[in-house]
Amino acid sequence: MVKVVVAGGGWSGCAAALSAAKAGAQVMMLERTDMLLGTGLVGGIYRNNGRFTAAEEAIAMGGGDLFVAMDANARHRGVNFPGHNHASFYDVSTMEPLVKKVLQHYGITIRMKTRIADIVKYGRKIQALVVDSGEVVDGDVFIDATGTSGPMGNCLKYGNGCAMCILRCPSFGPRVSITAKAQVKEIMGQKADGSYGAMSGSCKLNKDSLSGDLRQRLETEGVVVLSVPSNLARNSTLGKKACSQYAIAEYATNLVLIDTGHAKLMTSYFPLEDLRTIPGLENARYEDPYSGGVGNSVRYLGMAPCDNTLKVESLENLFCAGEKAAIIVGHTEAVITGLLAGNNAVRHCLDMKYLELPRALATGDFIAFAHDQMATKDGLRLRYTFSGSVYFERMKATLLYSTDRAEIGERVARTGLTDVYNRCLV
Ligand SMILES: Cc1cc2nc3c(=O)[nH]c(=O)nc-3n(C[C@H](O)[C@H](O)[C@H](O)COP(=O)(O)OP(=O)(O)OC[C@H]3O[C@@H](n4cnc5c(N)ncnc54)[C@H](O)[C@@H]3O)c2cc1C
């Protein structure tokens, strides 16, 4: 039996585990905290702009389980907000248990509160992962889905200090990269000014702390746009945001609130005393990060060098997914790379040719484009997402953006990849 070990249970790790299990492997996933989904626990926006196309391609390829779960758990669908169309918002407070059930249904062993601290390597091959307790977990092939958020030292060095985000480093221990432990030199993303890392682009307010009227509007419409008094408009923080799809002027002169269960506030941070001067927010209180008045998590400081099959360079049996695989932003982006990494991990054990998604698909073009760009100095200063910025512009220009399910299904069929993730390879 092929044994795949997935490091990290964010959206990319969950997708990788699912894809490997569907391809016939015995799968174990190790997650350092007590909840799956990582930064997806405080996200929620999907199907906006080109993410719709990417999700539908994954569904046509047989990797739709996690998108179906998001859709089943959506609080709002088909919402437009500045710069974004036809978005859905999943409920961040109920998403995690549902995903766990989906994975368990596929027989995946999920080990929570299990932080990988080291690896055992022989030559170019990883033999096992070593967890905090000293236990050694062996496998035939490994997937690094440990993300790029934090740990605290990075938030201190490249941000405004630990903002007490959902990754809860003080409680569960810092993120540890499998790639870095294997002594592969990681890639560091940069901000527009050339400094390293990028700050996460949204925080969450407790909905009970909003005025009754504001809360009701938010729950009815899904989105509320509040204008920011000119003395508080903060154009200067835009280049630092991880989510370049929101680094547009409308987000500096307005506060955009989104109903994801919490009231998601589309800005990296906002001083609480200033926030409370805005009508409806007089009693506002941060839910994530707890110190959203002063900062947010810092990301993109450790990407694995890999090719478009997501195999990590210089190692025989390590694949990567999600933010680890490129400077990419988003749940959808994490899921589509996770699906590919999980499938290729199984192919590796069976000596099969690795799958590389063709550039005729938005998902294939996205992975290849992000990797091409990351080889350039300027490309390292951008983040890539189907939902905005340079890649969404490219999607439109190359006619890869579509909201027509039938057309997307036909496109996938033309590449011969319909249901590829539903095939048992073992
Ligand atoms: C505040 C915020 C809001 C966001 N909002 C949205 C949104 O609305 N829509 C959207 O599409 N995207 C959003 N994003 C971006 C999106 O969440 C991420 O790009 C994507 O989910 C990353 O997934 P990942 O699996 O690569 O990494 P992560 O989500 O970082 O998951 C990595 C996981 O690995 C675990 N891990 C790390 N090290 C170890 C170890 N040594 N051993 C075991 N486990 C380990 C971590 O605990 C974590 O669970 C948001 C991000 C943030 C921070």
PDB file of N, CA, C and O in Angstrom, residues 121-189:
ATOM      1  N   LYS A 121      16.194  12.156   6.857  1.00  0.00           N
ATOM      2  CA  LYS A 121      16.461  12.174   5.415  1.00  0.00           C
ATOM      3  C   LYS A 121      17.666  11.295   5.111  1.00  0.00           C
ATOM      4  O   LYS A 121      18.625  11.267   5.894  1.00  0.00           O
ATOM      5  N   TYR A 122      17.586  10.593   4.002  1.00  0.00           N
ATOM      6  CA  TYR A 122      18.751   9.815   3.565  1.00  0.00           C
ATOM      7  C   TYR A 122      18.992  10.188   2.104  1.00  0.00           C
ATOM      8  O   TYR A 122      18.143   9.928   1.232  1.00  0.00           O
ATOM      9  N   GLY A 123      20.114  10.829   1.826  1.00  0.00           N
ATOM     10  CA  GLY A 123      20.385  11.294   0.465  1.00  0.00           C
ATOM     11  C   GLY A 123      19.315  12.293   0.041  1.00  0.00           C
ATOM     12  O   GLY A 123      19.037  13.254   0.749  1.00  0.00           O
ATOM     13  N   ARG A 124      18.698  12.008  -1.109  1.00  0.00           N
ATOM     14  CA  ARG A 124      17.679  12.930  -1.637  1.00  0.00           C
ATOM     15  C   ARG A 124      16.262  12.514  -1.251  1.00  0.00           C
ATOM     16  O   ARG A 124      15.281  12.984  -1.800  1.00  0.00           O
ATOM     17  N   LYS A 125      16.172  11.590  -0.299  1.00  0.00           N
ATOM     18  CA  LYS A 125      14.858  11.044   0.056  1.00  0.00           C
ATOM     19  C   LYS A 125      14.504  11.326   1.507  1.00  0.00           C
ATOM     20  O   LYS A 125      15.336  11.113   2.397  1.00  0.00           O
ATOM     21  N   ILE A 126      13.289  11.777   1.752  1.00  0.00           N
ATOM     22  CA  ILE A 126      12.820  11.904   3.129  1.00  0.00           C
ATOM     23  C   ILE A 126      12.305  10.529   3.553  1.00  0.00           C
ATOM     24  O   ILE A 126      11.550   9.885   2.813  1.00  0.00           O
ATOM     25  N   GLN A 127      12.726  10.091   4.727  1.00  0.00           N
ATOM     26  CA  GLN A 127      12.271   8.780   5.194  1.00  0.00           C
ATOM     27  C   GLN A 127      11.148   8.900   6.204  1.00  0.00           C
ATOM     28  O   GLN A 127      10.267   8.053   6.260  1.00  0.00           O
ATOM     29  N   ALA A 128      11.189   9.963   7.011  1.00  0.00           N
ATOM     30  CA  ALA A 128      10.175  10.088   8.064  1.00  0.00           C
ATOM     31  C   ALA A 128      10.099  11.525   8.563  1.00  0.00           C
ATOM     32  O   ALA A 128      11.011  12.324   8.341  1.00  0.00           O
ATOM     33  N   LEU A 129       8.997  11.826   9.229  1.00  0.00           N
ATOM     34  CA  LEU A 129       8.849  13.112   9.921  1.00  0.00           C
ATOM     35  C   LEU A 129       8.916  12.826  11.413  1.00  0.00           C
ATOM     36  O   LEU A 129       8.441  11.776  11.873  1.00  0.00           O
ATOM     37  N   VAL A 130       9.502  13.752  12.145  1.00  0.00           N
ATOM     38  CA  VAL A 130       9.615  13.566  13.595  1.00  0.00           C
ATOM     39  C   VAL A 130       8.730  14.614  14.255  1.00  0.00           C
ATOM     40  O   VAL A 130       8.879  15.803  13.995  1.00  0.00           O
ATOM     41  N   VAL A 131       7.797  14.175  15.083  1.00  0.00           N
ATOM     42  CA  VAL A 131       6.884  15.140  15.692  1.00  0.00           C
ATOM     43  C   VAL A 131       7.410  15.555  17.067  1.00  0.00           C
ATOM     44  O   VAL A 131       8.361  14.974  17.593  1.00  0.00           O
ATOM     45  N   ASP A 132       6.749  16.589  17.640  1.00  0.00           N
ATOM     46  CA  ASP A 132       7.208  17.187  18.906  1.00  0.00           C
ATOM     47  C   ASP A 132       7.469  16.161  20.003  1.00  0.00           C
ATOM     48  O   ASP A 132       8.418  16.286  20.772  1.00  0.00           O
ATOM     49  N   SER A 133       6.619  15.145  20.071  1.00  0.00           N
ATOM     50  CA  SER A 133       6.750  14.146  21.148  1.00  0.00           C
ATOM     51  C   SER A 133       7.955  13.237  20.942  1.00  0.00           C
ATOM     52  O   SER A 133       8.288  12.449  21.820  1.00  0.00           O
ATOM     53  N   GLY A 134       8.572  13.317  19.758  1.00  0.00           N
ATOM     54  CA  GLY A 134       9.702  12.435  19.439  1.00  0.00           C
ATOM     55  C   GLY A 134       9.279  11.265  18.562  1.00  0.00           C
ATOM     56  O   GLY A 134      10.126  10.549  18.019  1.00  0.00           O
ATOM     57  N   GLU A 135       7.974  11.082  18.417  1.00  0.00           N
ATOM     58  CA  GLU A 135       7.471   9.991  17.575  1.00  0.00           C
ATOM     59  C   GLU A 135       7.937  10.187  16.127  1.00  0.00           C
ATOM     60  O   GLU A 135       7.972  11.318  15.621  1.00  0.00           O
ATOM     61  N   VAL A 136       8.281   9.054  15.485  1.00  0.00           N
ATOM     62  CA  VAL A 136       8.751   9.107  14.099  1.00  0.00           C
ATOM     63  C   VAL A 136       7.629   8.568  13.196  1.00  0.00           C
ATOM     64  O   VAL A 136       7.123   7.471  13.415  1.00  0.00           O
ATOM     65  N   VAL A 137       7.248   9.374  12.206  1.00  0.00           N
ATOM     66  CA  VAL A 137       6.148   8.972  11.310  1.00  0.00           C
ATOM     67  C   VAL A 137       6.748   8.725   9.935  1.00  0.00           C
ATOM     68  O   VAL A 137       7.201   9.656   9.263  1.00  0.00           O
ATOM     69  N   ASP A 138       6.764   7.474   9.503  1.00  0.00           N
ATOM     70  CA  ASP A 138       7.386   7.210   8.201  1.00  0.00           C
ATOM     71  C   ASP A 138       6.346   7.196   7.083  1.00  0.00           C
ATOM     72  O   ASP A 138       5.142   7.151   7.320  1.00  0.00           O
ATOM     73  N   GLY A 139       6.840   7.257   5.862  1.00  0.00           N
ATOM     74  CA  GLY A 139       5.954   7.259   4.708  1.00  0.00           C
ATOM     75  C   GLY A 139       6.761   7.025   3.444  1.00  0.00           C
ATOM     76  O   GLY A 139       7.995   7.052   3.476  1.00  0.00           O
ATOM     77  N   ASP A 140       6.045   6.776   2.332  1.00  0.00           N
ATOM     78  CA  ASP A 140       6.742   6.593   1.050  1.00  0.00           C
ATOM     79  C   ASP A 140       6.982   7.939   0.380  1.00  0.00           C
ATOM     80  O   ASP A 140       7.947   8.129  -0.352  1.00  0.00           O
ATOM     81  N   VAL A 141       6.048   8.850   0.618  1.00  0.00           N
ATOM     82  CA  VAL A 141       6.120  10.152  -0.042  1.00  0.00           C
ATOM     83  C   VAL A 141       5.465  11.176   0.883  1.00  0.00           C
ATOM     84  O   VAL A 141       4.564  10.825   1.667  1.00  0.00           O
ATOM     85  N   PHE A 142       5.918  12.442   0.794  1.00  0.00           N
ATOM     86  CA  PHE A 142       5.484  13.460   1.757  1.00  0.00           C
ATOM     87  C   PHE A 142       5.006  14.704   0.992  1.00  0.00           C
ATOM     88  O   PHE A 142       5.489  14.987  -0.107  1.00  0.00           O
ATOM     89  N   ILE A 143       4.081  15.408   1.628  1.00  0.00           N
ATOM     90  CA  ILE A 143       3.610  16.658   1.007  1.00  0.00           C
ATOM     91  C   ILE A 143       3.757  17.774   2.033  1.00  0.00           C
ATOM     92  O   ILE A 143       3.220  17.681   3.141  1.00  0.00           O
ATOM     93  N   ASP A 144       4.498  18.816   1.656  1.00  0.00           N
ATOM     94  CA  ASP A 144       4.681  19.969   2.528  1.00  0.00           C
ATOM     95  C   ASP A 144       3.541  20.959   2.260  1.00  0.00           C
ATOM     96  O   ASP A 144       3.520  21.641   1.230  1.00  0.00           O
ATOM     97  N   ALA A 145       2.600  21.009   3.198  1.00  0.00           N
ATOM     98  CA  ALA A 145       1.466  21.940   3.092  1.00  0.00           C
ATOM     99  C   ALA A 145       1.426  22.787   4.356  1.00  0.00           C
ATOM    100  O   ALA A 145       0.359  23.057   4.914  1.00  0.00           O
ATOM    101  N   THR A 146       2.621  23.172   4.823  1.00  0.00           N
ATOM    102  CA  THR A 146       2.709  23.873   6.112  1.00  0.00           C
ATOM    103  C   THR A 146       2.470  25.382   5.998  1.00  0.00           C
ATOM    104  O   THR A 146       2.552  26.098   6.998  1.00  0.00           O
ATOM    105  N   GLY A 147       2.171  25.867   4.802  1.00  0.00           N
ATOM    106  CA  GLY A 147       1.837  27.285   4.651  1.00  0.00           C
ATOM    107  C   GLY A 147       3.048  28.189   4.841  1.00  0.00           C
ATOM    108  O   GLY A 147       4.197  27.728   4.927  1.00  0.00           O
ATOM    109  N   THR A 148       2.756  29.487   4.896  1.00  0.00           N
ATOM    110  CA  THR A 148       3.860  30.454   5.051  1.00  0.00           C
ATOM    111  C   THR A 148       3.565  31.460   6.159  1.00  0.00           C
ATOM    112  O   THR A 148       4.276  32.457   6.295  1.00  0.00           O
ATOM    113  N   SER A 149       2.513  31.250   6.940  1.00  0.00           N
ATOM    114  CA  SER A 149       2.139  32.248   7.962  1.00  0.00           C
ATOM    115  C   SER A 149       3.030  32.181   9.186  1.00  0.00           C
ATOM    116  O   SER A 149       3.268  31.095   9.712  1.00  0.00           O
ATOM    117  N   GLY A 150       3.471  33.320   9.649  1.00  0.00           N
ATOM    118  CA  GLY A 150       4.273  33.362  10.862  1.00  0.00           C
ATOM    119  C   GLY A 150       5.595  32.653  10.644  1.00  0.00           C
ATOM    120  O   GLY A 150       6.095  32.617   9.524  1.00  0.00           O
ATOM    121  N   PRO A 151       6.229  32.045  11.673  1.00  0.00           N
ATOM    122  CA  PRO A 151       5.783  32.109  13.076  1.00  0.00           C
ATOM    123  C   PRO A 151       6.083  33.466  13.708  1.00  0.00           C
ATOM    124  O   PRO A 151       6.477  34.400  13.002  1.00  0.00           O
ATOM    125  N   MET A 152       5.950  33.530  15.030  1.00  0.00           N
ATOM    126  CA  MET A 152       6.005  34.824  15.719  1.00  0.00           C
ATOM    127  C   MET A 152       7.260  35.634  15.392  1.00  0.00           C
ATOM    128  O   MET A 152       7.193  36.843  15.259  1.00  0.00           O
ATOM    129  N   GLY A 153       8.400  34.950  15.281  1.00  0.00           N
ATOM    130  CA  GLY A 153       9.655  35.655  14.995  1.00  0.00           C
ATOM    131  C   GLY A 153       9.551  36.451  13.695  1.00  0.00           C
ATOM    132  O   GLY A 153      10.012  37.596  13.606  1.00  0.00           O
ATOM    133  N   ASN A 154       8.902  35.851  12.687  1.00  0.00           N
ATOM    134  CA  ASN A 154       8.739  36.546  11.410  1.00  0.00           C
ATOM    135  C   ASN A 154       7.764  37.718  11.543  1.00  0.00           C
ATOM    136  O   ASN A 154       7.957  38.775  10.931  1.00  0.00           O
ATOM    137  N   CYS A 155       6.689  37.524  12.318  1.00  0.00           N
ATOM    138  CA  CYS A 155       5.715  38.614  12.484  1.00  0.00           C
ATOM    139  C   CYS A 155       6.365  39.788  13.224  1.00  0.00           C
ATOM    140  O   CYS A 155       6.029  40.942  12.996  1.00  0.00           O
ATOM    141  N   LEU A 156       7.312  39.443  14.093  1.00  0.00           N
ATOM    142  CA  LEU A 156       8.027  40.478  14.847  1.00  0.00           C
ATOM    143  C   LEU A 156       9.022  41.197  13.933  1.00  0.00           C
ATOM    144  O   LEU A 156       9.113  42.413  13.897  1.00  0.00           O
ATOM    145  N   LYS A 157       9.747  40.394  13.144  1.00  0.00           N
ATOM    146  CA  LYS A 157      10.820  40.965  12.317  1.00  0.00           C
ATOM    147  C   LYS A 157      10.276  41.719  11.102  1.00  0.00           C
ATOM    148  O   LYS A 157      10.777  42.783  10.745  1.00  0.00           O
ATOM    149  N   TYR A 158       9.237  41.144  10.477  1.00  0.00           N
ATOM    150  CA  TYR A 158       8.764  41.729   9.207  1.00  0.00           C
ATOM    151  C   TYR A 158       7.408  42.423   9.329  1.00  0.00           C
ATOM    152  O   TYR A 158       6.902  42.962   8.358  1.00  0.00           O
ATOM    153  N   GLY A 159       6.755  42.325  10.503  1.00  0.00           N
ATOM    154  CA  GLY A 159       5.442  42.950  10.670  1.00  0.00           C
ATOM    155  C   GLY A 159       5.423  43.846  11.890  1.00  0.00           C
ATOM    156  O   GLY A 159       6.433  44.466  12.232  1.00  0.00           O
ATOM    157  N   ASN A 160       4.271  43.874  12.575  1.00  0.00           N
ATOM    158  CA  ASN A 160       4.140  44.731  13.759  1.00  0.00           C
ATOM    159  C   ASN A 160       4.141  43.907  15.041  1.00  0.00           C
ATOM    160  O   ASN A 160       3.560  44.303  16.038  1.00  0.00           O
ATOM    161  N   GLY A 161       4.723  42.720  14.994  1.00  0.00           N
ATOM    162  CA  GLY A 161       4.725  41.842  16.169  1.00  0.00           C
ATOM    163  C   GLY A 161       3.629  40.805  16.060  1.00  0.00           C
ATOM    164  O   GLY A 161       2.835  40.824  15.113  1.00  0.00           O
ATOM    165  N   CYS A 162       3.572  39.888  17.014  1.00  0.00           N
ATOM    166  CA  CYS A 162       2.511  38.862  16.991  1.00  0.00           C
ATOM    167  C   CYS A 162       1.171  39.548  17.230  1.00  0.00           C
ATOM    168  O   CYS A 162       0.999  40.240  18.226  1.00  0.00           O
ATOM    169  N   ALA A 163       0.231  39.341  16.305  1.00  0.00           N
ATOM    170  CA  ALA A 163      -1.079  39.976  16.431  1.00  0.00           C
ATOM    171  C   ALA A 163      -2.094  39.007  17.041  1.00  0.00           C
ATOM    172  O   ALA A 163      -3.273  39.312  17.116  1.00  0.00           O
ATOM    173  N   MET A 164      -1.607  37.837  17.468  1.00  0.00           N
ATOM    174  CA  MET A 164      -2.477  36.810  18.063  1.00  0.00           C
ATOM    175  C   MET A 164      -3.514  36.341  17.052  1.00  0.00           C
ATOM    176  O   MET A 164      -4.719  36.537  17.225  1.00  0.00           O
ATOM    177  N   CYS A 165      -3.031  35.731  16.002  1.00  0.00           N
ATOM    178  CA  CYS A 165      -3.909  35.293  14.917  1.00  0.00           C
ATOM    179  C   CYS A 165      -4.364  33.855  15.152  1.00  0.00           C
ATOM    180  O   CYS A 165      -3.995  33.210  16.134  1.00  0.00           O
ATOM    181  N   ILE A 166      -5.118  33.343  14.231  1.00  0.00           N
ATOM    182  CA  ILE A 166      -5.738  32.026  14.347  1.00  0.00           C
ATOM    183  C   ILE A 166      -4.704  30.890  14.405  1.00  0.00           C
ATOM    184  O   ILE A 166      -5.018  29.793  14.863  1.00  0.00           O
ATOM    185  N   LEU A 167      -3.475  31.151  13.979  1.00  0.00           N
ATOM    186  CA  LEU A 167      -2.485  30.068  13.998  1.00  0.00           C
ATOM    187  C   LEU A 167      -1.956  29.787  15.405  1.00  0.00           C
ATOM    188  O   LEU A 167      -1.371  28.746  15.652  1.00  0.00           O
ATOM    189  N   ARG A 168      -2.173  30.693  16.313  1.00  0.00           N
ATOM    190  CA  ARG A 168      -1.956  30.478  17.752  1.00  0.00           C
ATOM    191  C   ARG A 168      -0.598  29.839  18.064  1.00  0.00           C
ATOM    192  O   ARG A 168      -0.515  28.839  18.776  1.00  0.00           O
ATOM    193  N   CYS A 169       0.445  30.457  17.541  1.00  0.00           N
ATOM    194  CA  CYS A 169       1.818  29.931  17.752  1.00  0.00           C
ATOM    195  C   CYS A 169       2.172  29.743  19.226  1.00  0.00           C
ATOM    196  O   CYS A 169       2.804  28.735  19.578  1.00  0.00           O
ATOM    197  N   PRO A 170       1.792  30.699  20.121  1.00  0.00           N
ATOM    198  CA  PRO A 170       2.200  30.491  21.514  1.00  0.00           C
ATOM    199  C   PRO A 170       1.631  29.204  22.108  1.00  0.00           C
ATOM    200  O   PRO A 170       2.261  28.578  22.954  1.00  0.00           O
ATOM    201  N   SER A 171       0.443  28.793  21.657  1.00  0.00           N
ATOM    202  CA  SER A 171      -0.178  27.589  22.222  1.00  0.00           C
ATOM    203  C   SER A 171       0.295  26.309  21.560  1.00  0.00           C
ATOM    204  O   SER A 171       0.464  25.283  22.215  1.00  0.00           O
ATOM    205  N   PHE A 172       0.479  26.352  20.217  1.00  0.00           N
ATOM    206  CA  PHE A 172       0.733  25.100  19.488  1.00  0.00           C
ATOM    207  C   PHE A 172       2.153  24.989  18.937  1.00  0.00           C
ATOM    208  O   PHE A 172       2.491  23.993  18.310  1.00  0.00           O
ATOM    209  N   GLY A 173       2.946  26.015  19.170  1.00  0.00           N
ATOM    210  CA  GLY A 173       4.321  25.976  18.670  1.00  0.00           C
ATOM    211  C   GLY A 173       4.391  26.542  17.263  1.00  0.00           C
ATOM    212  O   GLY A 173       3.401  26.565  16.533  1.00  0.00           O
ATOM    213  N   PRO A 174       5.567  27.020  16.887  1.00  0.00           N
ATOM    214  CA  PRO A 174       5.701  27.687  15.592  1.00  0.00           C
ATOM    215  C   PRO A 174       5.557  26.740  14.402  1.00  0.00           C
ATOM    216  O   PRO A 174       5.774  25.539  14.526  1.00  0.00           O
ATOM    217  N   ARG A 175       5.185  27.327  13.279  1.00  0.00           N
ATOM    218  CA  ARG A 175       5.200  26.593  12.001  1.00  0.00           C
ATOM    219  C   ARG A 175       6.619  26.101  11.740  1.00  0.00           C
ATOM    220  O   ARG A 175       7.579  26.832  11.978  1.00  0.00           O
ATOM    221  N   VAL A 176       6.724  24.882  11.227  1.00  0.00           N
ATOM    222  CA  VAL A 176       8.030  24.354  10.814  1.00  0.00           C
ATOM    223  C   VAL A 176       7.884  23.867   9.381  1.00  0.00           C
ATOM    224  O   VAL A 176       6.953  23.112   9.074  1.00  0.00           O
ATOM    225  N   SER A 177       8.772  24.288   8.520  1.00  0.00           N
ATOM    226  CA  SER A 177       8.700  23.913   7.107  1.00  0.00           C
ATOM    227  C   SER A 177       9.469  22.610   6.863  1.00  0.00           C
ATOM    228  O   SER A 177      10.631  22.486   7.262  1.00  0.00           O
ATOM    229  N   ILE A 178       8.832  21.677   6.178  1.00  0.00           N
ATOM    230  CA  ILE A 178       9.491  20.399   5.857  1.00  0.00           C
ATOM    231  C   ILE A 178      10.615  20.658   4.844  1.00  0.00           C
ATOM    232  O   ILE A 178      11.709  20.106   4.944  1.00  0.00           O
ATOM    233  N   THR A 179      10.321  21.531   3.896  1.00  0.00           N
ATOM    234  CA  THR A 179      11.301  21.873   2.860  1.00  0.00           C
ATOM    235  C   THR A 179      12.573  22.438   3.490  1.00  0.00           C
ATOM    236  O   THR A 179      13.686  22.035   3.144  1.00  0.00           O
ATOM    237  N   ALA A 180      12.382  23.383   4.410  1.00  0.00           N
ATOM    238  CA  ALA A 180      13.551  24.000   5.054  1.00  0.00           C
ATOM    239  C   ALA A 180      14.310  22.966   5.879  1.00  0.00           C
ATOM    240  O   ALA A 180      15.540  22.946   5.878  1.00  0.00           O
ATOM    241  N   LYS A 181      13.561  22.084   6.559  1.00  0.00           N
ATOM    242  CA  LYS A 181      14.225  21.041   7.362  1.00  0.00           C
ATOM    243  C   LYS A 181      15.037  20.096   6.473  1.00  0.00           C
ATOM    244  O   LYS A 181      16.020  19.512   6.905  1.00  0.00           O
ATOM    245  N   ALA A 182      14.608  19.961   5.209  1.00  0.00           N
ATOM    246  CA  ALA A 182      15.352  19.101   4.271  1.00  0.00           C
ATOM    247  C   ALA A 182      16.520  19.848   3.641  1.00  0.00           C
ATOM    248  O   ALA A 182      17.150  19.359   2.706  1.00  0.00           O
ATOM    249  N   GLN A 183      16.760  21.038   4.158  1.00  0.00           N
ATOM    250  CA  GLN A 183      17.877  21.890   3.725  1.00  0.00           C
ATOM    251  C   GLN A 183      17.779  22.336   2.275  1.00  0.00           C
ATOM    252  O   GLN A 183      18.791  22.476   1.577  1.00  0.00           O
ATOM    253  N   VAL A 184      16.552  22.517   1.833  1.00  0.00           N
ATOM    254  CA  VAL A 184      16.338  23.116   0.509  1.00  0.00           C
ATOM    255  C   VAL A 184      16.131  24.608   0.740  1.00  0.00           C
ATOM    256  O   VAL A 184      15.329  25.000   1.597  1.00  0.00           O
ATOM    257  N   LYS A 185      16.842  25.428  -0.005  1.00  0.00           N
ATOM    258  CA  LYS A 185      16.754  26.886   0.199  1.00  0.00           C
ATOM    259  C   LYS A 185      15.381  27.387  -0.263  1.00  0.00           C
ATOM    260  O   LYS A 185      14.998  27.168  -1.423  1.00  0.00           O
ATOM    261  N   GLU A 186      14.665  28.029   0.640  1.00  0.00           N
ATOM    262  CA  GLU A 186      13.324  28.494   0.300  1.00  0.00           C
ATOM    263  C   GLU A 186      13.361  29.879  -0.355  1.00  0.00           C
ATOM    264  O   GLU A 186      14.344  30.608  -0.246  1.00  0.00           O
ATOM    265  N   ILE A 187      12.242  30.212  -1.003  1.00  0.00           N
ATOM    266  CA  ILE A 187      12.132  31.497  -1.709  1.00  0.00           C
ATOM    267  C   ILE A 187      11.387  32.479  -0.807  1.00  0.00           C
ATOM    268  O   ILE A 187      10.396  32.109  -0.173  1.00  0.00           O
ATOM    269  N   MET A 188      11.856  33.713  -0.754  1.00  0.00           N
ATOM    270  CA  MET A 188      11.188  34.719   0.077  1.00  0.00           C
ATOM    271  C   MET A 188      10.462  35.728  -0.807  1.00  0.00           C
ATOM    272  O   MET A 188      11.061  36.333  -1.688  1.00  0.00           O
ATOM    273  N   GLY A 189       9.171  35.920  -0.556  1.00  0.00           N
ATOM    274  CA  GLY A 189       8.403  36.928  -1.281  1.00  0.00           C
ATOM    275  C   GLY A 189       8.715  38.307  -0.724  1.00  0.00           C
ATOM    276  O   GLY A 189       9.243  38.439   0.382  1.00  0.00           O
TER     277      GLY A 189
END
